[in-house]
mmCIF file of N, CA and C in Angstrom:
data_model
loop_
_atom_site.group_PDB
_atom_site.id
_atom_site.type_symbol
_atom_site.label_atom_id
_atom_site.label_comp_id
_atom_site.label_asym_id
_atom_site.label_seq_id
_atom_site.Cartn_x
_atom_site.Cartn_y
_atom_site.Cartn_z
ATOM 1 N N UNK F 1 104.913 83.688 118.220
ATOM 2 C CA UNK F 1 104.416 83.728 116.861
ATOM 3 C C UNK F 1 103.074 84.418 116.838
ATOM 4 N N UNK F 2 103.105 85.423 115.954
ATOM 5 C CA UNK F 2 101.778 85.766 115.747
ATOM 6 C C UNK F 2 101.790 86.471 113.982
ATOM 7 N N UNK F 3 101.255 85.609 113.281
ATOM 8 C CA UNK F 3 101.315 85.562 112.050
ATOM 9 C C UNK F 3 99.662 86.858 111.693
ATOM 10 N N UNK F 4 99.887 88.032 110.920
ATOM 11 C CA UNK F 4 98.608 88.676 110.548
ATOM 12 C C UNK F 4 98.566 88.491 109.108
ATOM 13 N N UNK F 5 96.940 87.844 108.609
ATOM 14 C CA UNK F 5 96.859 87.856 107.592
ATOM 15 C C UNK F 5 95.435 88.296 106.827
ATOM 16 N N UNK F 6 95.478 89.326 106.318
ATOM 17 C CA UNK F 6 94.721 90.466 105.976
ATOM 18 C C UNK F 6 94.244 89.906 104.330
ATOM 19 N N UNK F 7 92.619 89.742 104.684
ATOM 20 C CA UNK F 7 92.003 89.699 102.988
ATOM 21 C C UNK F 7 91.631 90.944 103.296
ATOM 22 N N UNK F 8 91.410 91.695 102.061
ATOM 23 C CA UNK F 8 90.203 92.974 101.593
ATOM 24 C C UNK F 8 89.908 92.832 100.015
ATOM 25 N N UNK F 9 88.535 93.195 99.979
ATOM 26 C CA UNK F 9 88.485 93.169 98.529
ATOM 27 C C UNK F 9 88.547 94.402 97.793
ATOM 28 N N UNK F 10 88.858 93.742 96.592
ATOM 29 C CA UNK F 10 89.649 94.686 95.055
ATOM 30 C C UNK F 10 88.704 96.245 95.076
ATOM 31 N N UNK F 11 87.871 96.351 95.693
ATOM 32 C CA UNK F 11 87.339 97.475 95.573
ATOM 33 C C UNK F 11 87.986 98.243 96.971
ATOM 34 N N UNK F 12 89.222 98.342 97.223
ATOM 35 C CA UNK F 12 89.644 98.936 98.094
ATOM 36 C C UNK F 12 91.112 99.179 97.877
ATOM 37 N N UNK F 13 91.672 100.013 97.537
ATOM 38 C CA UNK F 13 92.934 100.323 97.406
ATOM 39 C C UNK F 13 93.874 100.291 98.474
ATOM 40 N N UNK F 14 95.047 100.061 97.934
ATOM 41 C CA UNK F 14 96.338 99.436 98.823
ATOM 42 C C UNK F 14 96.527 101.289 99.136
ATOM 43 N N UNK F 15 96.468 102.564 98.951
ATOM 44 C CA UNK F 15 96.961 103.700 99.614
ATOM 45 C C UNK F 15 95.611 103.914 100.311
ATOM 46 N N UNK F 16 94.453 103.531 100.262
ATOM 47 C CA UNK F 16 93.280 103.728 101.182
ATOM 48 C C UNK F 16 93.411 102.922 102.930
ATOM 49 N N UNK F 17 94.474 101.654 102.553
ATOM 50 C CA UNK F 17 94.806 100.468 103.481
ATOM 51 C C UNK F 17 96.174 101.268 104.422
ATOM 52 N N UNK F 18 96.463 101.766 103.417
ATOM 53 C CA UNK F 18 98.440 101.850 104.023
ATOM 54 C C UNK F 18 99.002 100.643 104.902
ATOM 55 N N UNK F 19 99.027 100.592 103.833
ATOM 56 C CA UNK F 19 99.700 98.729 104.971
ATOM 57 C C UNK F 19 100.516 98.716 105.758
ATOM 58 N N UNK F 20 101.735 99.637 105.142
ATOM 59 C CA UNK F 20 102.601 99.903 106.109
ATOM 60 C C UNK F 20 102.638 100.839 107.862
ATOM 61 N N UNK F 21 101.660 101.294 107.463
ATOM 62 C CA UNK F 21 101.195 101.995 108.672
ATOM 63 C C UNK F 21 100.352 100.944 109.885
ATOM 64 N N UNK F 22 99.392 100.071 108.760
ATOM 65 C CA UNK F 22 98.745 98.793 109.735
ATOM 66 C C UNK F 22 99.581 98.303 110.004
ATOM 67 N N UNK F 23 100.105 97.451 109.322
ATOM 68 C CA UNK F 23 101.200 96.425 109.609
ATOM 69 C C UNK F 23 101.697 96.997 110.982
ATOM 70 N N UNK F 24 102.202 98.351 110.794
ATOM 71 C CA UNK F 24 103.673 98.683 112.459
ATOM 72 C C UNK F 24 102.399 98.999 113.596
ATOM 73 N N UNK F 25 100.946 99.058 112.796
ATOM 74 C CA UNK F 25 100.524 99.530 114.538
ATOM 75 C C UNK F 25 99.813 97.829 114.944
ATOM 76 N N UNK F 26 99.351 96.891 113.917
ATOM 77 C CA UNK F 26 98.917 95.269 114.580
ATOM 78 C C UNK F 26 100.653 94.766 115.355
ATOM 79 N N UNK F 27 101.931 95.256 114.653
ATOM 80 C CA UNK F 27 102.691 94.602 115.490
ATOM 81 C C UNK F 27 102.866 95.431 116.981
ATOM 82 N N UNK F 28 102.909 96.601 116.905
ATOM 83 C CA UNK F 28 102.899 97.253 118.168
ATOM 84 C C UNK F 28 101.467 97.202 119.274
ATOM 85 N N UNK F 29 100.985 96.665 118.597
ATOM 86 C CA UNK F 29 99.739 96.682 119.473
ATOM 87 C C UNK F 29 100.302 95.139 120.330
ATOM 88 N N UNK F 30 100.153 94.149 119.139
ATOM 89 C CA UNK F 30 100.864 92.720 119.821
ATOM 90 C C UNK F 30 102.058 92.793 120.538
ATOM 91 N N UNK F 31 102.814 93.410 120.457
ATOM 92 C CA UNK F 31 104.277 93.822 121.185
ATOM 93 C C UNK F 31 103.749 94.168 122.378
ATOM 94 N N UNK F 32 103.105 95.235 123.157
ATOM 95 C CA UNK F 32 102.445 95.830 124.014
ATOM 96 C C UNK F 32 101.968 94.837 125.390
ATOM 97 N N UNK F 33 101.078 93.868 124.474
ATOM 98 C CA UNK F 33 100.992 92.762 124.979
ATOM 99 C C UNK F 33 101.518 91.705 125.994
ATOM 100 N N UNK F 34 103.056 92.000 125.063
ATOM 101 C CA UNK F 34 104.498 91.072 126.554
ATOM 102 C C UNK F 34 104.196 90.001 125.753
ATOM 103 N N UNK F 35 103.420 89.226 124.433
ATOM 104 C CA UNK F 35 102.981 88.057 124.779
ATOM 105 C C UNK F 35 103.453 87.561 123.379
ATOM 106 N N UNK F 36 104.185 88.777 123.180
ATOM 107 C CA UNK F 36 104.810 87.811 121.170
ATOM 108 C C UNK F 36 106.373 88.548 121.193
ATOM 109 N N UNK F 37 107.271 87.502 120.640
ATOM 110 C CA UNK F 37 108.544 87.988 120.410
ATOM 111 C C UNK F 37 108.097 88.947 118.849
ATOM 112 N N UNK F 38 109.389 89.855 118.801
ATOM 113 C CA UNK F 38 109.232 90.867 117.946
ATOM 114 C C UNK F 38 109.608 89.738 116.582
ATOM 115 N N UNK F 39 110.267 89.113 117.190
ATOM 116 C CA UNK F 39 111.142 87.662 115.464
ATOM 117 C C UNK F 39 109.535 86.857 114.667
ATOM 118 N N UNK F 40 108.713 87.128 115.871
ATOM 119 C CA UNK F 40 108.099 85.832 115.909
ATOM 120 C C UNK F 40 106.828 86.678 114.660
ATOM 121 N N UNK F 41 106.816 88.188 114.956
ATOM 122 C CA UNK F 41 105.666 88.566 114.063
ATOM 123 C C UNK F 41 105.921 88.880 112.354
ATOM 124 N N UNK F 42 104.719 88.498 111.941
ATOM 125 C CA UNK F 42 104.751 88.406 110.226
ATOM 126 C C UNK F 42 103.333 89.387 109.862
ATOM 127 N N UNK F 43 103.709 90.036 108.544
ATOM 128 C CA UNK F 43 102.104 90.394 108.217
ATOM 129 C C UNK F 43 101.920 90.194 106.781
ATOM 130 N N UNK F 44 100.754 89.835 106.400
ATOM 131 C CA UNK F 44 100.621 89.657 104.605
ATOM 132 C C UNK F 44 99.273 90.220 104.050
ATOM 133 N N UNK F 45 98.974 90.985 103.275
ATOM 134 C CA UNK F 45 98.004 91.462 102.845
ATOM 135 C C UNK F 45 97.446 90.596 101.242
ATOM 136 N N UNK F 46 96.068 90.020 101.191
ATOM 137 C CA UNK F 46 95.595 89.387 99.922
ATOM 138 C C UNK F 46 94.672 89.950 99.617
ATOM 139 N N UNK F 47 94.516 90.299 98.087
ATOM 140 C CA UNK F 47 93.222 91.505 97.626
ATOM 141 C C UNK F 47 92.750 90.151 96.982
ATOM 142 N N UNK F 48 91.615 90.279 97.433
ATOM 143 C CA UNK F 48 90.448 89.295 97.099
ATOM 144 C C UNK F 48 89.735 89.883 95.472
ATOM 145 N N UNK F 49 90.061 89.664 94.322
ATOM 146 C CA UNK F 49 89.315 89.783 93.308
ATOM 147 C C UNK F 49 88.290 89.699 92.665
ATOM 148 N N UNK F 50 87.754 88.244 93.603
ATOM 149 C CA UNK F 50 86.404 87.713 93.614
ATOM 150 C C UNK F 50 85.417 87.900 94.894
ATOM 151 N N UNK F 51 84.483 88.706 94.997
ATOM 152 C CA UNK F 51 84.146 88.585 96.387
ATOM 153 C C UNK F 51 82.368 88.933 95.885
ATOM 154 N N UNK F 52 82.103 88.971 97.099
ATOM 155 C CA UNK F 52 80.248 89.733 97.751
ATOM 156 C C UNK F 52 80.225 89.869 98.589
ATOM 157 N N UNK F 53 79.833 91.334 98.727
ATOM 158 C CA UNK F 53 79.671 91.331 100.375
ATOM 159 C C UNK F 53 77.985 92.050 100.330
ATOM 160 N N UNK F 54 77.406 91.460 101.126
ATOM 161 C CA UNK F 54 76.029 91.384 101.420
ATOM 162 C C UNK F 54 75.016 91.707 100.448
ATOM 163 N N UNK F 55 74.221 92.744 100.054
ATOM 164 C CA UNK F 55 73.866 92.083 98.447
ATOM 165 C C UNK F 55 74.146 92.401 97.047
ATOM 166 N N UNK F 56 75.533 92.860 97.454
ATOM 167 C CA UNK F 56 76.671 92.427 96.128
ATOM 168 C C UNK F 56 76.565 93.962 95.508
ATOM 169 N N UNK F 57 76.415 94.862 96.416
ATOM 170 C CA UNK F 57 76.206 96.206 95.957
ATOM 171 C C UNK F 57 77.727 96.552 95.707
ATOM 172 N N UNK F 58 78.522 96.454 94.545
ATOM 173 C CA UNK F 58 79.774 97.033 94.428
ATOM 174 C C UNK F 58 80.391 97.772 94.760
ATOM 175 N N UNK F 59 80.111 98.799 95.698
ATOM 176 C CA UNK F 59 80.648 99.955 96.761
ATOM 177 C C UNK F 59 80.815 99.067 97.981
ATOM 178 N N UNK F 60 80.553 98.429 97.918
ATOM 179 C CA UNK F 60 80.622 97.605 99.614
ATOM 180 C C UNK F 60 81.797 96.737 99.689
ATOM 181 N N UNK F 61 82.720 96.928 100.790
ATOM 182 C CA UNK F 61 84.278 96.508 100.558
ATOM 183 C C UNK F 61 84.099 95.670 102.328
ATOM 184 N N UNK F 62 84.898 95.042 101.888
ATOM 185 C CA UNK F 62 85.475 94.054 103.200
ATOM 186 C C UNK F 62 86.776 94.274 103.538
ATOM 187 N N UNK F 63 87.001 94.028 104.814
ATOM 188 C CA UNK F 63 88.469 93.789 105.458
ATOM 189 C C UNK F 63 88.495 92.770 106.206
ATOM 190 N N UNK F 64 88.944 91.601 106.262
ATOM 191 C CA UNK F 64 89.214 90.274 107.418
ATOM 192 C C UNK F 64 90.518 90.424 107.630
ATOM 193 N N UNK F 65 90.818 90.226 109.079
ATOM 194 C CA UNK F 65 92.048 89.771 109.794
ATOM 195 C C UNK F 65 91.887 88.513 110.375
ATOM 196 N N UNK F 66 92.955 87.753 109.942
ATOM 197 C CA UNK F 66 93.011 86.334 110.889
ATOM 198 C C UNK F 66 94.583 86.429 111.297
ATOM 199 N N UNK F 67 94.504 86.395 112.818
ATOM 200 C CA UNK F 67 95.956 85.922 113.341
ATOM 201 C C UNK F 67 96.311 84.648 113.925
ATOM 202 N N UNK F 68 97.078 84.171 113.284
ATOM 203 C CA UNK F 68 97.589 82.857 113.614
ATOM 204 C C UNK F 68 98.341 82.881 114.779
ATOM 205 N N UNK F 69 98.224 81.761 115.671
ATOM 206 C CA UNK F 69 99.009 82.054 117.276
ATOM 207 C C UNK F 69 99.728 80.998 117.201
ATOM 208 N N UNK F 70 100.735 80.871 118.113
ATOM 209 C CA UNK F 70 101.465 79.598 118.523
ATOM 210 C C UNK F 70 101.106 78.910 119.853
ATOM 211 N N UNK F 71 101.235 77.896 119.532
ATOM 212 C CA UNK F 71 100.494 77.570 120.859
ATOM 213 C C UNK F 71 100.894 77.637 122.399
ATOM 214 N N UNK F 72 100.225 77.706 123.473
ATOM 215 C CA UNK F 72 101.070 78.234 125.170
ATOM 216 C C UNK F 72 100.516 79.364 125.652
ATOM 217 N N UNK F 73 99.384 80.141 125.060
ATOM 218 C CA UNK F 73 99.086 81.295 125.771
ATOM 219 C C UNK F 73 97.543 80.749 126.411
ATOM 220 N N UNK F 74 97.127 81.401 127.587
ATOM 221 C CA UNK F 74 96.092 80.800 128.462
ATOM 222 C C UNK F 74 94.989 81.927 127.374
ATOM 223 N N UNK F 75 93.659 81.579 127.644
ATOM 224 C CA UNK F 75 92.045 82.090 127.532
ATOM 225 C C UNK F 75 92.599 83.891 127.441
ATOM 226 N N UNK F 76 92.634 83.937 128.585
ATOM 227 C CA UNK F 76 93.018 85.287 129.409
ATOM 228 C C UNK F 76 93.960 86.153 128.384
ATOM 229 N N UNK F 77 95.099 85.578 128.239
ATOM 230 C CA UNK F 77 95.939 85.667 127.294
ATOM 231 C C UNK F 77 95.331 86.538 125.863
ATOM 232 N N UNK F 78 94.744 85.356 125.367
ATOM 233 C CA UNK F 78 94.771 85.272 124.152
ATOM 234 C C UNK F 78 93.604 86.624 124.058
ATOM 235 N N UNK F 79 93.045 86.425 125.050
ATOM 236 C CA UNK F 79 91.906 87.439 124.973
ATOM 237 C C UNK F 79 92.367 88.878 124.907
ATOM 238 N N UNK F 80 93.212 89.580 125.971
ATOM 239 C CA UNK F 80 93.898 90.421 126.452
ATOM 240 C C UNK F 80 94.330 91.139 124.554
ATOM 241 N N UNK F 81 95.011 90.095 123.517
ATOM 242 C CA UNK F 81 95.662 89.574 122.474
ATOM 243 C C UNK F 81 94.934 90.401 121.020
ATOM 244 N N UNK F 82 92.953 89.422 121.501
ATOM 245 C CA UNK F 82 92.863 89.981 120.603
ATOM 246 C C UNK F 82 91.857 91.329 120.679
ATOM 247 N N UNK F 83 91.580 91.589 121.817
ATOM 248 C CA UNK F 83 91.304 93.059 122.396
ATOM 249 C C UNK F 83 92.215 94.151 121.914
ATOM 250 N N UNK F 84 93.293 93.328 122.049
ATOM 251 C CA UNK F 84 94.111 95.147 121.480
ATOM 252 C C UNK F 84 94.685 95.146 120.081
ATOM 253 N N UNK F 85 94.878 93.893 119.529
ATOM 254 C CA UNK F 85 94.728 93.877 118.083
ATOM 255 C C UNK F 85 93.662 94.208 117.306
ATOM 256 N N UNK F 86 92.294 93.562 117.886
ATOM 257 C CA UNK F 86 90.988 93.955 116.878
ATOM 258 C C UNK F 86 91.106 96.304 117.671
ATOM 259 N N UNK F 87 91.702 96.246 118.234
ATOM 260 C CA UNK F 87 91.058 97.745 118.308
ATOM 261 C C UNK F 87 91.994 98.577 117.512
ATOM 262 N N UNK F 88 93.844 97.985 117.087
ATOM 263 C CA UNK F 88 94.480 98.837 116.245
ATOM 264 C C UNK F 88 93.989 98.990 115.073
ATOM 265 N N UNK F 89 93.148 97.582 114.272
ATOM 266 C CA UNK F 89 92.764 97.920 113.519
ATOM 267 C C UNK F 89 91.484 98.114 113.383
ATOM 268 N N UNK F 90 90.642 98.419 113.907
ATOM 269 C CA UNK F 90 89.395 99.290 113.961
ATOM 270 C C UNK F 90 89.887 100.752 114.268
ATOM 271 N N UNK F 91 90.943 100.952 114.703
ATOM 272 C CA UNK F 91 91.551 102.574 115.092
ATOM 273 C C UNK F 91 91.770 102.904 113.705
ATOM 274 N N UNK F 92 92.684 102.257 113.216
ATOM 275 C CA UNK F 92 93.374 102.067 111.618
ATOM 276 C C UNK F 92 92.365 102.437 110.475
ATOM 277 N N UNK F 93 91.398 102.083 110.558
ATOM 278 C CA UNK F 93 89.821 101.753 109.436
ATOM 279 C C UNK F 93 88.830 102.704 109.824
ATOM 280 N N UNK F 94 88.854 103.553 111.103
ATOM 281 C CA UNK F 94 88.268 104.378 111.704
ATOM 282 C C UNK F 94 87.318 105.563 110.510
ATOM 283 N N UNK F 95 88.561 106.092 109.678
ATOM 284 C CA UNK F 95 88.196 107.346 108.906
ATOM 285 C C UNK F 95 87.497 106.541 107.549
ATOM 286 N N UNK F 96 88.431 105.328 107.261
ATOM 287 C CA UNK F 96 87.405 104.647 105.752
ATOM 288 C C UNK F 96 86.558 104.322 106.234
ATOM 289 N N UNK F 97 85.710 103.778 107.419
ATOM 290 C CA UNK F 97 84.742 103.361 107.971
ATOM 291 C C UNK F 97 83.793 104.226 108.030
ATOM 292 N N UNK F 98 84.089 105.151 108.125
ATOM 293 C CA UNK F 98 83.226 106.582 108.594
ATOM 294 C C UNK F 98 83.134 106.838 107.177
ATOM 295 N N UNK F 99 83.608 106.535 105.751
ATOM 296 C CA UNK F 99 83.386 107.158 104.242
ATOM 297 C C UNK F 99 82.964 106.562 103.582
ATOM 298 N N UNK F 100 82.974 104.822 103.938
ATOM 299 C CA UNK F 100 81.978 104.191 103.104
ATOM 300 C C UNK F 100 81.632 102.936 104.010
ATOM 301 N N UNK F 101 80.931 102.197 102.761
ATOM 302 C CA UNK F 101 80.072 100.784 103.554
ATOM 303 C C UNK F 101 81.059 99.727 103.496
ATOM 304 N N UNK F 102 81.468 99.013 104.606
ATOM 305 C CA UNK F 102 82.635 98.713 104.769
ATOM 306 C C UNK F 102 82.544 97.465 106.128
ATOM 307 N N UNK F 103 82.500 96.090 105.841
ATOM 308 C CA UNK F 103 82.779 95.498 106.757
ATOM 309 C C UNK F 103 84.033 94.487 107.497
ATOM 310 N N UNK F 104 84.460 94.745 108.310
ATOM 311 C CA UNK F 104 85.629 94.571 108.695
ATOM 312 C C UNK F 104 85.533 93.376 109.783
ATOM 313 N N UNK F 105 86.605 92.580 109.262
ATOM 314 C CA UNK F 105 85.839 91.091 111.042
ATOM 315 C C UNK F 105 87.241 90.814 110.812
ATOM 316 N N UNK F 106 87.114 90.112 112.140
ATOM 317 C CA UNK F 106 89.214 89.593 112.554
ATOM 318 C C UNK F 106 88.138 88.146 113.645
ATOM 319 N N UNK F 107 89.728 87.108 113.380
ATOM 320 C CA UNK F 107 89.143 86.131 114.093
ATOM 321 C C UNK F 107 91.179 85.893 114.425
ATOM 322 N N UNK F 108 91.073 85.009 116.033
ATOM 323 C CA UNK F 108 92.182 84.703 116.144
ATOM 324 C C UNK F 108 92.106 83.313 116.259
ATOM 325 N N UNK F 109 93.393 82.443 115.403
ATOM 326 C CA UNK F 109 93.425 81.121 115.745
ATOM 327 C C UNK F 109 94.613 80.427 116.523
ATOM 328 N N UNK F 110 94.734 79.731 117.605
ATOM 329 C CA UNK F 110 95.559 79.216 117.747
ATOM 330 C C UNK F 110 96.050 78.004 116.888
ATOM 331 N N UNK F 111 97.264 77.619 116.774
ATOM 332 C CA UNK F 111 97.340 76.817 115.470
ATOM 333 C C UNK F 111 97.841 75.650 116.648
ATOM 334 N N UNK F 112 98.257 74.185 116.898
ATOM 335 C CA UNK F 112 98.767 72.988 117.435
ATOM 336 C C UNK F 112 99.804 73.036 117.861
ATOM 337 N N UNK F 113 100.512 71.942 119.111
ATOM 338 C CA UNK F 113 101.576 72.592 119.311
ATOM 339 C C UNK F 113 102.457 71.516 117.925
ATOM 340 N N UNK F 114 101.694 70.681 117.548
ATOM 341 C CA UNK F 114 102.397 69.667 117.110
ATOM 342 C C UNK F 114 101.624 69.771 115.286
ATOM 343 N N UNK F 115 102.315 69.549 114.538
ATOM 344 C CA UNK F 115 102.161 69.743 113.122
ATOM 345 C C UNK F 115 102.429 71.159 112.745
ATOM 346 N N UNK F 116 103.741 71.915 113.485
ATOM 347 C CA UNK F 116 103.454 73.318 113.196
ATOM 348 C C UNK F 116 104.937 73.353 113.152
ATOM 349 N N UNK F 117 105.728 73.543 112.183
ATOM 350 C CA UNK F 117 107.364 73.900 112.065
ATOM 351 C C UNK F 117 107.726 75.417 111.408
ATOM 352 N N UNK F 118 108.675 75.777 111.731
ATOM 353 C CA UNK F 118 109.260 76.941 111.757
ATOM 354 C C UNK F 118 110.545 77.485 111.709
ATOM 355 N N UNK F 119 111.439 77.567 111.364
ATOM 356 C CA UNK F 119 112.658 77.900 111.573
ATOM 357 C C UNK F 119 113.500 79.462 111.171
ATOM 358 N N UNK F 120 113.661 80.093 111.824
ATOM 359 C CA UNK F 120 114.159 81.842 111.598
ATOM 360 C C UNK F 120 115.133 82.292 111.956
ATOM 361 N N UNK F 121 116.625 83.155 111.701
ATOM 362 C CA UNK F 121 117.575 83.349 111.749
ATOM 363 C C UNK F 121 117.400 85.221 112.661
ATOM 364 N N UNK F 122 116.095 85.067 112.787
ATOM 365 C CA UNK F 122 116.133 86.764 112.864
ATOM 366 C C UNK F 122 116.534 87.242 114.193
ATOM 367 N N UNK F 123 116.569 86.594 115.023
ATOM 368 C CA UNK F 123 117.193 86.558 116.282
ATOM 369 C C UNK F 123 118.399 87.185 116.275
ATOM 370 N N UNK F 124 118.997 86.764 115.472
ATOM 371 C CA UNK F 124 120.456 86.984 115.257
ATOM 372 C C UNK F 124 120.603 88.714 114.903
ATOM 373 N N UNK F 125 119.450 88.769 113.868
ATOM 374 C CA UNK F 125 119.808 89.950 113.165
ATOM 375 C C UNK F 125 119.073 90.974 114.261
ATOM 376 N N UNK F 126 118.322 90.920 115.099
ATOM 377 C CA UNK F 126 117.199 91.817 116.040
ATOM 378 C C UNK F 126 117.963 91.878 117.376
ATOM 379 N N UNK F 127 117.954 93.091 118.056
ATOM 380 C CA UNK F 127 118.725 93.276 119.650
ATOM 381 C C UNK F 127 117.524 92.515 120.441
ATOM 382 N N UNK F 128 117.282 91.072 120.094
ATOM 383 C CA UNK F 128 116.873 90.428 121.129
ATOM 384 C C UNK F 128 117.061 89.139 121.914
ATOM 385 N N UNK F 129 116.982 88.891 122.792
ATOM 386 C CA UNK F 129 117.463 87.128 122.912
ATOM 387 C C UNK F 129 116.472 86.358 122.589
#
């Protein structure tokens, strides 16, 4: 499991983001890894309407990533994890980064092994076991 879930605020357009382009390079980056089934990854993008970012100068846009983990991967792991995730999308944000004022932060969480349910059929539908 590795769940990506992307705030940015409203002063940033969904064709400036291409989601679809993030989205396939945070899962290929995590794929790369060895350390997430392909069933197991999700991505969701939320435009924040209400925001500030530092002193509320309206050109100034945010991006947060938080990935949710399942639990079982060691320090090492997780690290390895979010080394090459925080760099697809700093690769990704590279050229808007370079065009405006723009701060971008990712945090990874592991979530419990216990209070955490799930159930997915996609196995079935994906060439994987």
């Amino acid at each position: 499991m590795a769940h990506f879930i992307l705030e940015y605020s409203s002063n940033l357009s969904p064709s400036e983001l291409q989601f679809e382009n993030l989205f396939a390079s945070l899962h290929e980056a995590a794929l790369a890894t060895e350390l997430f089934p392909v069933a197991g990854l999700r991505s969701r993008a939320h435009c924040c309407e209400h925001f500030r970012v530092a002193n509320g100068d309206p050109d100034f846009a945010f991006i947060h990533l938080e990935v949710r983990l399942g639990a079982g991967r060691s320090g090492a792991e997780k690290q390895t994890a979010a080394d090459a995730i925080f760099a697809a999308l700093s690769n990704h944000l590279k050229d808007l980064y370079e065009q405006r004022a723009l701060a971008i932060s990712f945090e990874m969480n592991e979530l419990p092994a216990t209070l955490k349910f799930n159930q997915n059929n996609l196995r079935t539908y994906l060439a994987e076991p």
